[in-house]
PDB file of C-alpha atoms and ligand atoms in Angstrom:
ATOM      1  CA  MET M1095      -0.149  -9.859 -17.072  1.00 68.00           C
ATOM      2  CA  ILE M1096       1.834  -8.291 -13.906  1.00 79.00           C
ATOM      3  CA  GLU M1097       4.613  -9.699 -12.913  1.00 88.00           C
ATOM      4  CA  ILE M1098       3.822 -11.667  -9.487  1.00 96.00           C
ATOM      5  CA  ASN M1099       6.375 -11.457  -6.854  1.00 98.00           C
ATOM      6  CA  TRP M1100       5.746 -13.468  -4.419  1.00 98.00           C
ATOM      7  CA  ASP M1101       9.158 -13.257  -1.857  1.00 98.00           C
ATOM      8  CA  ALA M1102       8.196  -9.529  -1.505  1.00 98.00           C
ATOM      9  CA  LEU M1103       4.661 -10.300  -0.893  1.00 98.00           C
ATOM     10  CA  ARG M1104       5.228 -12.741   1.782  1.00 98.00           C
ATOM     11  CA  ALA M1105       7.770 -10.072   3.002  1.00 98.00           C
ATOM     12  CA  VAL M1106       4.872  -7.042   3.563  1.00 98.00           C
ATOM     13  CA  ALA M1107       2.596  -9.680   4.988  1.00 99.00           C
ATOM     14  CA  ASN M1108       5.115 -10.903   8.022  1.00 98.00           C
ATOM     15  CA  SER M1109       5.672  -6.889   8.352  1.00 98.00           C
ATOM     16  CA  ALA M1110       2.188  -6.501   8.794  1.00 99.00           C
ATOM     17  CA  MET M1111       2.206  -9.268  11.259  1.00 99.00           C
ATOM     18  CA  ARG M1112       4.339  -7.740  13.283  1.00 98.00           C
ATOM     19  CA  ARG M1113       1.536  -5.016  14.244  1.00 98.00           C
ATOM     20  CA  ALA M1114      -0.720  -7.374  15.431  1.00 99.00           C
ATOM     21  CA  TYR M1115      -2.816  -6.967  18.188  1.00 98.00           C
ATOM     22  CA  VAL M1116      -3.558 -10.281  19.635  1.00 98.00           C
ATOM     23  CA  PRO M1117      -3.252  -9.720  23.567  1.00 98.00           C
ATOM     24  CA  TYR M1118      -5.906 -12.761  23.749  1.00 98.00           C
ATOM     25  CA  SER M1119      -5.351 -15.468  21.162  1.00 98.00           C
ATOM     26  CA  LYS M1120      -1.705 -14.224  20.733  1.00 98.00           C
ATOM     27  CA  PHE M1121      -1.974 -15.854  17.016  1.00 98.00           C
ATOM     28  CA  PRO M1122      -0.664 -12.290  15.177  1.00 99.00           C
ATOM     29  CA  VAL M1123      -1.324 -13.144  11.367  1.00 99.00           C
ATOM     30  CA  GLY M1124      -0.545 -10.822   8.248  1.00 99.00           C
ATOM     31  CA  ALA M1125      -2.280 -10.528   4.607  1.00 99.00           C
ATOM     32  CA  ALA M1126      -0.586  -8.466   1.813  1.00 98.00           C
ATOM     33  CA  ALA M1127      -2.362  -8.794  -1.828  1.00 98.00           C
ATOM     34  CA  LEU M1128      -1.496  -6.681  -4.817  1.00 97.00           C
ATOM     35  CA  THR M1129      -3.750  -4.668  -6.847  1.00 95.00           C
ATOM     36  CA  GLU M1130      -3.952  -4.862 -10.921  1.00 94.00           C
ATOM     37  CA  ASP M1131      -2.004  -1.607 -10.846  1.00 92.00           C
ATOM     38  CA  GLY M1132       0.904  -3.114  -9.337  1.00 93.00           C
ATOM     39  CA  ARG M1133       0.637  -1.612  -5.593  1.00 94.00           C
ATOM     40  CA  MET M1134       0.410  -4.021  -2.616  1.00 97.00           C
ATOM     41  CA  VAL M1135      -2.098  -3.449   0.487  1.00 97.00           C
ATOM     42  CA  SER M1136      -1.563  -5.425   3.797  1.00 98.00           C
ATOM     43  CA  GLY M1137      -2.919  -5.526   6.917  1.00 98.00           C
ATOM     44  CA  CYS M1138      -2.812  -7.330  10.319  1.00 99.00           C
ATOM     45  CA  ASN M1139      -5.252  -9.074  12.910  1.00 98.00           C
ATOM     46  CA  ILE M1140      -7.066  -6.072  15.271  1.00 98.00           C
ATOM     47  CA  GLU M1141      -8.262  -7.987  18.541  1.00 98.00           C
ATOM     48  CA  ASN M1142     -11.144  -6.638  20.984  1.00 98.00           C
ATOM     49  CA  ALA M1143     -11.909  -7.625  24.506  1.00 98.00           C
ATOM     50  CA  SER M1144     -15.116  -8.007  23.409  1.00 98.00           C
ATOM     51  CA  TYR M1145     -13.247 -11.463  21.631  1.00 98.00           C
ATOM     52  CA  GLY M1146     -16.205 -11.561  18.501  1.00 97.00           C
ATOM     53  CA  LEU M1147     -15.251  -7.952  17.486  1.00 98.00           C
ATOM     54  CA  THR M1148     -11.585  -9.220  16.299  1.00 98.00           C
ATOM     55  CA  LEU M1149     -10.962  -8.083  13.004  1.00 98.00           C
ATOM     56  CA  CYS M1150      -9.327 -10.283  10.798  1.00 98.00           C
ATOM     57  CA  ALA M1151      -6.189  -9.254   9.078  1.00 98.00           C
ATOM     58  CA  GLU M1152      -7.817  -8.734   6.239  1.00 98.00           C
ATOM     59  CA  CYS M1153     -10.431  -6.796   6.571  1.00 98.00           C
ATOM     60  CA  SER M1154      -7.347  -4.612   7.926  1.00 98.00           C
ATOM     61  CA  LEU M1155      -6.012  -5.159   4.232  1.00 98.00           C
ATOM     62  CA  LEU M1156      -9.562  -4.054   2.496  1.00 97.00           C
ATOM     63  CA  SER M1157      -9.085  -0.818   4.812  1.00 96.00           C
ATOM     64  CA  ASP M1158      -5.526  -0.003   3.391  1.00 97.00           C
ATOM     65  CA  LEU M1159      -7.346  -1.021  -0.475  1.00 95.00           C
ATOM     66  CA  PHE M1160      -9.720   1.596  -0.071  1.00 93.00           C
ATOM     67  CA  MET M1161      -7.896   4.152   1.623  1.00 93.00           C
ATOM     68  CA  GLN M1162      -4.963   3.871  -0.766  1.00 89.00           C
ATOM     69  CA  GLY M1163      -7.682   4.848  -3.084  1.00 76.00           C
ATOM     70  CA  ALA M1164     -10.454   3.166  -3.880  1.00 62.00           C
ATOM     71  CA  ASP M1165     -12.899   5.455  -5.649  1.00 68.00           C
ATOM     72  CA  GLY M1166     -15.937   3.387  -3.974  1.00 65.00           C
ATOM     73  CA  SER M1167     -17.298   1.900  -7.024  1.00 69.00           C
ATOM     74  CA  GLN M1168     -17.274  -1.923  -6.959  1.00 64.00           C
ATOM     75  CA  GLY M1169     -14.204  -3.095  -8.767  1.00 69.00           C
ATOM     76  CA  ALA M1170     -13.033   0.790  -9.877  1.00 75.00           C
ATOM     77  CA  ALA M1171     -10.390   0.407 -12.565  1.00 74.00           C
ATOM     78  CA  GLY M1172      -6.691  -0.945 -11.083  1.00 81.00           C
ATOM     79  CA  ASN M1173      -8.349  -1.398  -7.826  1.00 91.00           C
ATOM     80  CA  ARG M1174      -9.064  -5.311  -7.435  1.00 95.00           C
ATOM     81  CA  LEU M1175      -6.961  -7.847  -6.526  1.00 97.00           C
ATOM     82  CA  VAL M1176      -4.927 -10.060  -8.424  1.00 97.00           C
ATOM     83  CA  ALA M1177      -2.692 -11.694  -6.125  1.00 98.00           C
ATOM     84  CA  PHE M1178      -2.931 -12.679  -2.322  1.00 98.00           C
ATOM     85  CA  THR M1179      -0.442 -14.022   0.973  1.00 98.00           C
ATOM     86  CA  CYS M1180      -1.262 -14.295   4.550  1.00 98.00           C
ATOM     87  CA  VAL M1181       0.985 -15.555   7.081  1.00 98.00           C
ATOM     88  CA  ASP M1182       0.977 -16.745  11.005  1.00 98.00           C
ATOM     89  CA  GLY M1183       3.373 -15.641  13.321  1.00 98.00           C
ATOM     90  CA  HIS M1184       6.265 -18.184  12.212  1.00 98.00           C
ATOM     91  CA  GLY M1185       5.669 -16.885   8.635  1.00 98.00           C
ATOM     92  CA  ASN M1186       4.214 -20.154   7.516  1.00 98.00           C
ATOM     93  CA  ILE M1187       1.047 -19.454   4.678  1.00 98.00           C
ATOM     94  CA  LEU M1188      -2.303 -19.607   6.747  1.00 98.00           C
ATOM     95  CA  MET M1189      -5.633 -19.929   4.591  1.00 98.00           C
ATOM     96  CA  PRO M1190      -7.923 -17.168   5.089  1.00 98.00           C
ATOM     97  CA  CYS M1191     -10.982 -18.342   6.813  1.00 98.00           C
ATOM     98  CA  GLY M1192     -14.643 -18.427   5.083  1.00 98.00           C
ATOM     99  CA  ARG M1193     -15.596 -15.081   6.298  1.00 98.00           C
ATOM    100  CA  CYS M1194     -12.704 -13.650   4.936  1.00 98.00           C
ATOM    101  CA  ARG M1195     -12.625 -15.924   1.317  1.00 98.00           C
ATOM    102  CA  GLN M1196     -15.758 -14.043   1.174  1.00 98.00           C
ATOM    103  CA  LEU M1197     -14.640 -10.263   1.633  1.00 98.00           C
ATOM    104  CA  LEU M1198     -11.337 -11.428  -0.479  1.00 98.00           C
ATOM    105  CA  PHE M1199     -13.784 -12.534  -3.396  1.00 98.00           C
ATOM    106  CA  GLU M1200     -16.168  -9.081  -3.436  1.00 96.00           C
ATOM    107  CA  HIS M1201     -12.404  -7.414  -4.311  1.00 96.00           C
ATOM    108  CA  SER M1202     -10.588 -10.169  -6.454  1.00 97.00           C
ATOM    109  CA  ALA M1203     -10.350  -9.946 -10.355  1.00 96.00           C
ATOM    110  CA  PRO M1204     -11.385 -12.812 -11.488  1.00 96.00           C
ATOM    111  CA  GLY M1205      -8.112 -15.427 -11.294  1.00 97.00           C
ATOM    112  CA  MET M1206      -7.106 -14.251  -8.502  1.00 98.00           C
ATOM    113  CA  ILE M1207      -4.156 -16.290  -7.378  1.00 98.00           C
ATOM    114  CA  LEU M1208      -3.836 -17.333  -3.938  1.00 98.00           C
ATOM    115  CA  GLU M1209      -0.795 -18.494  -2.502  1.00 98.00           C
ATOM    116  CA  THR M1210      -2.309 -21.403   0.017  1.00 98.00           C
ATOM    117  CA  VAL M1211      -1.392 -24.011   2.175  1.00 96.00           C
ATOM    118  CA  SER M1212      -1.679 -26.413  -0.946  1.00 97.00           C
ATOM    119  CA  GLY M1213      -0.099 -24.425  -3.538  1.00 98.00           C
ATOM    120  CA  MET M1214      -1.240 -21.622  -5.429  1.00 98.00           C
ATOM    121  CA  ARG M1215      -5.181 -21.324  -6.155  1.00 98.00           C
ATOM    122  CA  THR M1216      -7.446 -19.157  -7.819  1.00 98.00           C
ATOM    123  CA  ILE M1217      -9.897 -17.368  -5.861  1.00 98.00           C
ATOM    124  CA  GLU M1218     -13.018 -19.348  -7.945  1.00 98.00           C
ATOM    125  CA  GLN M1219     -11.177 -22.636  -6.138  1.00 98.00           C
ATOM    126  CA  VAL M1220     -11.115 -21.448  -2.368  1.00 98.00           C
ATOM    127  CA  ILE M1221     -14.596 -20.617  -2.554  1.00 98.00           C
ATOM    128  CA  PRO M1222     -16.477 -22.019  -5.093  1.00 98.00           C
ATOM    129  CA  ASP M1223     -19.932 -21.268  -6.416  1.00 97.00           C
ATOM    130  CA  ALA M1224     -19.681 -17.641  -4.497  1.00 98.00           C
ATOM    131  CA  PHE M1225     -21.914 -15.443  -3.941  1.00 97.00           C
ATOM    132  CA  GLY M1226     -21.487 -12.010  -5.299  1.00 95.00           C
ATOM    133  CA  PRO M1227     -21.788  -8.273  -6.669  1.00 92.00           C
ATOM    134  CA  ARG M1228     -23.195 -10.237 -10.042  1.00 90.00           C
ATOM    135  CA  ASP M1229     -26.113 -12.338  -8.214  1.00 94.00           C
ATOM    136  CA  LEU M1230     -27.484  -9.035  -6.763  1.00 92.00           C
ATOM    137  CA  GLU M1231     -27.410  -7.920  -9.992  1.00 90.00           C
ATOM    138  CA  GLU M1232     -28.816 -10.781 -12.128  1.00 88.00           C
ATOM    139  CA  ARG M1233     -31.425 -11.516  -9.649  1.00 83.00           C
ATOM    140  CA  LYS M1234     -33.288  -8.183  -9.019  1.00 83.00           C
TER     141      LYS M1234
HETATM  142  N1  THU R 247      -7.100 -14.400  11.821  1.00 63.34           N
HETATM  143  C1  THU R 247      -7.331 -13.841  10.857  1.00 63.34           C
HETATM  144  O1  THU R 247      -6.813 -12.471  10.706  1.00 63.34           O
HETATM  145  N2  THU R 247      -7.110 -14.255   9.588  1.00 63.34           N
HETATM  146  C2  THU R 247      -8.062 -15.465   8.996  1.00 63.34           C
HETATM  147  O2  THU R 247      -8.284 -15.883   7.784  1.00 63.34           O
HETATM  148  C3  THU R 247      -7.829 -16.196   9.579  1.00 63.34           C
HETATM  149  C4  THU R 247      -8.096 -15.926  11.602  1.00 63.34           C
HETATM  150  C5  THU R 247      -7.328 -13.901  13.396  1.00 63.34           C
HETATM  151  C6  THU R 247      -8.378 -14.111  13.964  1.00 63.34           C
HETATM  152  C7  THU R 247      -7.940 -13.624  15.554  1.00 63.34           C
HETATM  153  O3  THU R 247      -7.409 -12.961  15.927  1.00 63.34           O
HETATM  154  C8  THU R 247      -6.683 -15.117  15.277  1.00 63.34           C
HETATM  155  O4  THU R 247      -6.362 -15.040  14.071  1.00 63.34           O
HETATM  156  C9  THU R 247      -7.082 -16.166  15.621  1.00 63.34           C
HETATM  157  O5  THU R 247      -8.405 -16.714  15.602  1.00 63.34           O
END
């Protein structure tokens, strides 16, 4: 079982948050996660003049995950996420939005832990009965 240093993970999320591009909402967000093989990945939100095209911090975190080395297959060994945190512009814990919980679920190891506004929660708790890759396989 990999050791999770939450202070270090939160520090990485805060650094990412400072890179946010948020001229419209002025609401910077930073996210950080730990991979099964012990790497940290992070992301910030990137807004757009066409507001609805905004990329959440979690989207940019997943780009980092794949740019760092996924082999492209779903659940590639060592590349799944085991721990996640997300902060607002004051460094306070922020819940990932519904869409981003789905995005994170796809790349989570079973039991991935999220630091949330109501304490430590597993991915299964924050997106119960999630639709995921297995549903596609089982219902073909
Ligand atoms: N935002 C994120 O980056 N992640 C979330 O999970 C919640 C919302 C961003 C999107 C937008 O740039 C700003 O927060 C305000 O909604």
